[in-house]
Amino acid sequence: MKTTKAIISLLALSMMTTILFTSCENNESIAPQPDLLPAKFSVDIPSSLSNQNSVSNGRIAGRIKEDTLQGNDIYMHLNTFIAVGDGAAHLVEEFIEGIRKHKIDRIQSLTYTSEDDNRTKNLIVFSDVTFEGQSWDYQLTVSDADAEGEADGGKALQIFWNKSAVIKGIAIIKPYNCNRLENGNAKDAIFRIDYTEGGALGYDAQMEVSITGLPLENPLENPYSISTLRMFAGKKGDVVDVFGNTNHPNAILFSGTAGFNWAFVASGNDVKNIGVAEVGLPPSGLDENDREVLLKEYSIKNVFTNEITSVWPGIDQNLLTAYLTNTSAPGYFDNKKGFLAGGVSPGADWDVLTSRLEGLTPYNPKHTSELTLSFK
């Protein structure tokens, strides 16, 4: 996941860097308002489920060699995938905060020179626009001026949002056009965040994170690198539900089987910082929406059992059972130890979250694998 983490950290840096305006042209036809920009654009996910540092913080490094596959080894990548989606959403908020000080309070256009790549960027705000068949109060677009003739229009960021009672918005980001010096290895990467407060699903706030075009690392060195990700997170009170898919077109398990998704559902308590997760490993090309297939038939335990026995058909079943003890679903977590148990609840606080999992279903693996993103 080194490449993925680098893209996110570099994009955060490029968005938070001070920008120098070289010219400003305001459209005074609409009176200035205190602040047009949305106040929030993400759902906070408990760190018991989202942890980019799961390897370096001691949860993995301290393990000893045993005849049982350790739970933190099993779920380490899930924590990182959720963290990637979580980090992409927070980048939108960081960008918004970075431009808020420039008083985006009306329809206007600005031109500035980025201190990151020393390239000219154009920023423009529109009102009363449509995108994907929906009406939006405002649209903000930032583009790389010298790349506006290219196929992607040089677009670095687009935000569509409404200032109504139900806060709603879409943000699309292309890191390469934000900072071409630092993101040259991710020319095709695009992030998209769909955010809603008070939506039809009953959450206080919800977001959908979509990512495409992440560069894949060598699958033999890192079989869990990803090219696409779709993730939903919804918050109701102290509880956050998460589900999604990540695509691994070159991923390799035990026998060299290529191409699978991490399909997952999870629920966490933001205050108690505990979580429960269930994961399946369906084929990347599987056209399936049934959670029983995605999470039961292709459960980690079933897939690992099939892969191991295909390589070692004569393996002692007692040894295999002992080795896969921690793959029983669901997995239970807290923020201190990470993985606590598989299949057996640590207590009543986790039982409340477990009961929510049956109402969550991952995305269709084939649809995630074929995901495409684009600007307006």
Short mmCIF file of N, CA and C in Angstrom, two decimals, residues 7-17 38-47 49-52 79-100 157 159 170-173 191-195 197 205-211 229 231 233-235 240 242 270:
data_model
loop_
_atom_site.label_atom_id
_atom_site.label_comp_id
_atom_site.label_asym_id
_atom_site.label_seq_id
_atom_site.Cartn_x
_atom_site.Cartn_y
_atom_site.Cartn_z
N ILE A 7 0.25 8.66 -2.54
CA ILE A 7 -0.64 9.52 -3.32
C ILE A 7 -1.49 10.36 -2.39
N ILE A 8 -2.05 9.73 -1.36
CA ILE A 8 -2.93 10.46 -0.46
C ILE A 8 -2.17 11.52 0.30
N SER A 9 -0.98 11.19 0.81
CA SER A 9 -0.22 12.17 1.58
C SER A 9 0.26 13.31 0.70
N LEU A 10 0.66 13.00 -0.52
CA LEU A 10 1.12 14.05 -1.43
C LEU A 10 -0.03 14.95 -1.86
N LEU A 11 -1.20 14.33 -2.07
CA LEU A 11 -2.36 15.14 -2.47
C LEU A 11 -2.77 16.06 -1.34
N ALA A 12 -2.70 15.56 -0.11
CA ALA A 12 -3.04 16.40 1.03
C ALA A 12 -2.10 17.59 1.10
N LEU A 13 -0.81 17.34 0.87
CA LEU A 13 0.17 18.41 0.91
C LEU A 13 -0.11 19.44 -0.18
N SER A 14 -0.42 18.96 -1.39
CA SER A 14 -0.64 19.89 -2.49
C SER A 14 -1.87 20.75 -2.26
N MET A 15 -2.88 20.19 -1.62
CA MET A 15 -4.11 20.93 -1.41
C MET A 15 -4.00 21.94 -0.30
N MET A 16 -3.12 21.70 0.67
CA MET A 16 -3.03 22.58 1.82
C MET A 16 -1.99 23.67 1.65
N THR A 17 -1.20 23.58 0.57
CA THR A 17 -0.18 24.58 0.34
C THR A 17 -0.81 25.93 0.01
N PRO A 38 -19.29 24.26 1.55
CA PRO A 38 -19.89 23.35 2.54
C PRO A 38 -19.02 23.23 3.78
N ALA A 39 -19.65 23.13 4.95
CA ALA A 39 -18.92 23.08 6.23
C ALA A 39 -18.31 21.72 6.48
N LYS A 40 -18.91 20.66 5.95
CA LYS A 40 -18.39 19.30 6.18
C LYS A 40 -18.63 18.46 4.95
N PHE A 41 -17.71 17.48 4.71
CA PHE A 41 -17.82 16.69 3.49
C PHE A 41 -17.35 15.25 3.71
N SER A 42 -17.39 14.75 4.95
CA SER A 42 -16.95 13.39 5.19
C SER A 42 -17.61 12.83 6.44
N VAL A 43 -17.57 11.50 6.56
CA VAL A 43 -18.02 10.78 7.74
C VAL A 43 -16.80 10.22 8.45
N ASP A 44 -16.62 10.54 9.72
CA ASP A 44 -15.48 10.05 10.47
C ASP A 44 -15.67 8.57 10.79
N ILE A 45 -14.67 7.75 10.47
CA ILE A 45 -14.72 6.31 10.69
C ILE A 45 -13.85 5.96 11.90
N PRO A 46 -14.34 5.17 12.85
CA PRO A 46 -13.54 4.80 14.03
C PRO A 46 -12.21 4.19 13.63
N SER A 47 -11.15 4.54 14.32
CA SER A 47 -9.82 4.02 13.99
C SER A 47 -9.69 2.53 14.25
N LEU A 49 -11.50 0.47 12.88
CA LEU A 49 -11.74 -0.08 11.54
C LEU A 49 -10.84 0.54 10.49
N SER A 50 -10.34 1.74 10.74
CA SER A 50 -9.54 2.47 9.76
C SER A 50 -8.19 2.81 10.36
N ASN A 51 -7.15 2.13 9.90
CA ASN A 51 -5.83 2.35 10.49
C ASN A 51 -4.75 2.09 9.45
N GLN A 52 -4.16 3.17 8.90
CA GLN A 52 -3.09 3.03 7.91
C GLN A 52 -1.79 2.54 8.52
N ASN A 79 -8.14 -2.88 7.14
CA ASN A 79 -7.94 -1.62 7.85
C ASN A 79 -7.35 -0.56 6.94
N THR A 80 -6.39 -0.97 6.12
CA THR A 80 -5.72 -0.01 5.23
C THR A 80 -6.65 0.45 4.12
N PHE A 81 -7.43 -0.48 3.54
CA PHE A 81 -8.36 -0.09 2.48
C PHE A 81 -9.37 0.93 2.99
N ILE A 82 -9.93 0.68 4.17
CA ILE A 82 -10.89 1.62 4.75
C ILE A 82 -10.21 2.96 5.01
N ALA A 83 -8.94 2.90 5.47
CA ALA A 83 -8.20 4.14 5.73
C ALA A 83 -7.97 4.93 4.45
N VAL A 84 -7.74 4.25 3.33
CA VAL A 84 -7.56 4.94 2.05
C VAL A 84 -8.83 5.68 1.67
N GLY A 85 -9.98 5.02 1.79
CA GLY A 85 -11.24 5.68 1.49
C GLY A 85 -11.52 6.83 2.44
N ASP A 86 -11.24 6.61 3.72
CA ASP A 86 -11.43 7.65 4.73
C ASP A 86 -10.53 8.85 4.46
N GLY A 87 -9.27 8.56 4.12
CA GLY A 87 -8.32 9.64 3.84
C GLY A 87 -8.70 10.45 2.61
N ALA A 88 -9.21 9.78 1.58
CA ALA A 88 -9.62 10.49 0.37
C ALA A 88 -10.75 11.47 0.68
N ALA A 89 -11.69 11.06 1.54
CA ALA A 89 -12.80 11.94 1.90
C ALA A 89 -12.31 13.16 2.68
N HIS A 90 -11.38 12.94 3.60
CA HIS A 90 -10.89 14.06 4.40
C HIS A 90 -10.05 15.04 3.56
N LEU A 91 -9.50 14.56 2.45
CA LEU A 91 -8.76 15.46 1.56
C LEU A 91 -9.67 16.55 1.00
N VAL A 92 -10.91 16.17 0.74
CA VAL A 92 -11.87 17.16 0.23
C VAL A 92 -12.05 18.27 1.25
N GLU A 93 -12.22 17.89 2.51
CA GLU A 93 -12.40 18.89 3.56
C GLU A 93 -11.16 19.76 3.72
N GLU A 94 -9.98 19.14 3.58
CA GLU A 94 -8.75 19.91 3.69
C GLU A 94 -8.64 20.92 2.55
N PHE A 95 -9.05 20.49 1.36
CA PHE A 95 -9.02 21.41 0.22
C PHE A 95 -9.98 22.58 0.45
N ILE A 96 -11.18 22.25 0.91
CA ILE A 96 -12.17 23.29 1.17
C ILE A 96 -11.65 24.29 2.19
N GLU A 97 -11.04 23.79 3.25
CA GLU A 97 -10.50 24.68 4.27
C GLU A 97 -9.36 25.52 3.70
N GLY A 98 -8.59 24.93 2.76
CA GLY A 98 -7.48 25.66 2.16
C GLY A 98 -7.92 26.84 1.32
N ILE A 99 -9.10 26.73 0.69
CA ILE A 99 -9.57 27.83 -0.15
C ILE A 99 -10.60 28.71 0.56
N ARG A 100 -11.05 28.28 1.73
CA ARG A 100 -12.06 29.07 2.45
C ARG A 100 -11.54 30.46 2.81
N LEU A 157 -9.97 19.61 -9.58
CA LEU A 157 -11.05 19.46 -8.59
C LEU A 157 -12.35 20.00 -9.13
N ILE A 159 -16.32 20.49 -7.33
CA ILE A 159 -17.25 20.28 -6.23
C ILE A 159 -18.62 20.77 -6.66
N ILE A 170 -21.01 16.55 -4.22
CA ILE A 170 -20.11 15.63 -4.91
C ILE A 170 -18.78 16.35 -5.11
N ALA A 171 -17.69 15.67 -4.82
CA ALA A 171 -16.35 16.22 -5.07
C ALA A 171 -15.54 15.21 -5.87
N ILE A 172 -14.87 15.68 -6.92
CA ILE A 172 -14.03 14.83 -7.77
C ILE A 172 -12.64 15.45 -7.83
N ILE A 173 -11.61 14.65 -7.59
CA ILE A 173 -10.24 15.15 -7.51
C ILE A 173 -9.32 14.30 -8.38
N PHE A 191 -10.29 10.49 -7.52
CA PHE A 191 -11.07 10.23 -6.32
C PHE A 191 -12.42 10.94 -6.45
N ARG A 192 -13.47 10.31 -5.95
CA ARG A 192 -14.78 10.96 -5.92
C ARG A 192 -15.45 10.71 -4.57
N ILE A 193 -16.04 11.76 -4.00
CA ILE A 193 -16.77 11.67 -2.74
C ILE A 193 -18.19 12.16 -2.96
N ASP A 194 -19.19 11.33 -2.65
CA ASP A 194 -20.60 11.73 -2.65
C ASP A 194 -21.03 11.83 -1.19
N TYR A 195 -21.43 13.01 -0.75
CA TYR A 195 -21.72 13.25 0.66
C TYR A 195 -23.14 13.77 0.84
N GLU A 197 -26.16 14.70 4.10
CA GLU A 197 -26.63 14.72 5.49
C GLU A 197 -28.15 14.59 5.48
N ALA A 205 -25.43 11.36 8.59
CA ALA A 205 -24.57 11.74 7.47
C ALA A 205 -24.05 10.48 6.80
N GLN A 206 -23.83 10.54 5.50
CA GLN A 206 -23.32 9.39 4.77
C GLN A 206 -22.44 9.85 3.63
N MET A 207 -21.49 9.00 3.25
CA MET A 207 -20.64 9.31 2.11
C MET A 207 -20.35 8.04 1.33
N GLU A 208 -20.12 8.21 0.04
CA GLU A 208 -19.66 7.13 -0.82
C GLU A 208 -18.34 7.58 -1.44
N VAL A 209 -17.32 6.77 -1.26
CA VAL A 209 -15.99 7.06 -1.78
C VAL A 209 -15.72 6.14 -2.97
N SER A 210 -15.31 6.72 -4.09
CA SER A 210 -14.94 5.94 -5.28
C SER A 210 -13.54 6.36 -5.71
N ILE A 211 -12.70 5.38 -6.02
CA ILE A 211 -11.32 5.66 -6.44
C ILE A 211 -11.00 4.77 -7.63
N LEU A 229 -11.61 1.29 -5.88
CA LEU A 229 -12.23 1.12 -4.56
C LEU A 229 -13.57 1.81 -4.55
N MET A 231 -16.55 2.54 -1.48
CA MET A 231 -16.81 2.38 -0.06
C MET A 231 -17.92 3.32 0.39
N ALA A 233 -19.93 4.83 3.86
CA ALA A 233 -19.89 4.99 5.31
C ALA A 233 -21.07 5.84 5.74
N GLY A 234 -21.85 5.34 6.70
CA GLY A 234 -22.99 6.08 7.21
C GLY A 234 -22.93 6.17 8.72
N LYS A 235 -23.17 7.36 9.26
CA LYS A 235 -23.08 7.58 10.71
C LYS A 235 -24.45 7.91 11.28
N VAL A 240 -21.11 3.87 13.21
CA VAL A 240 -20.75 4.08 11.80
C VAL A 240 -20.78 2.74 11.08
N VAL A 242 -20.02 0.65 7.56
CA VAL A 242 -19.13 0.75 6.40
C VAL A 242 -19.28 -0.51 5.55
N ASP A 270 -18.03 4.95 17.36
CA ASP A 270 -17.06 6.03 17.31
C ASP A 270 -16.56 6.43 18.69
#
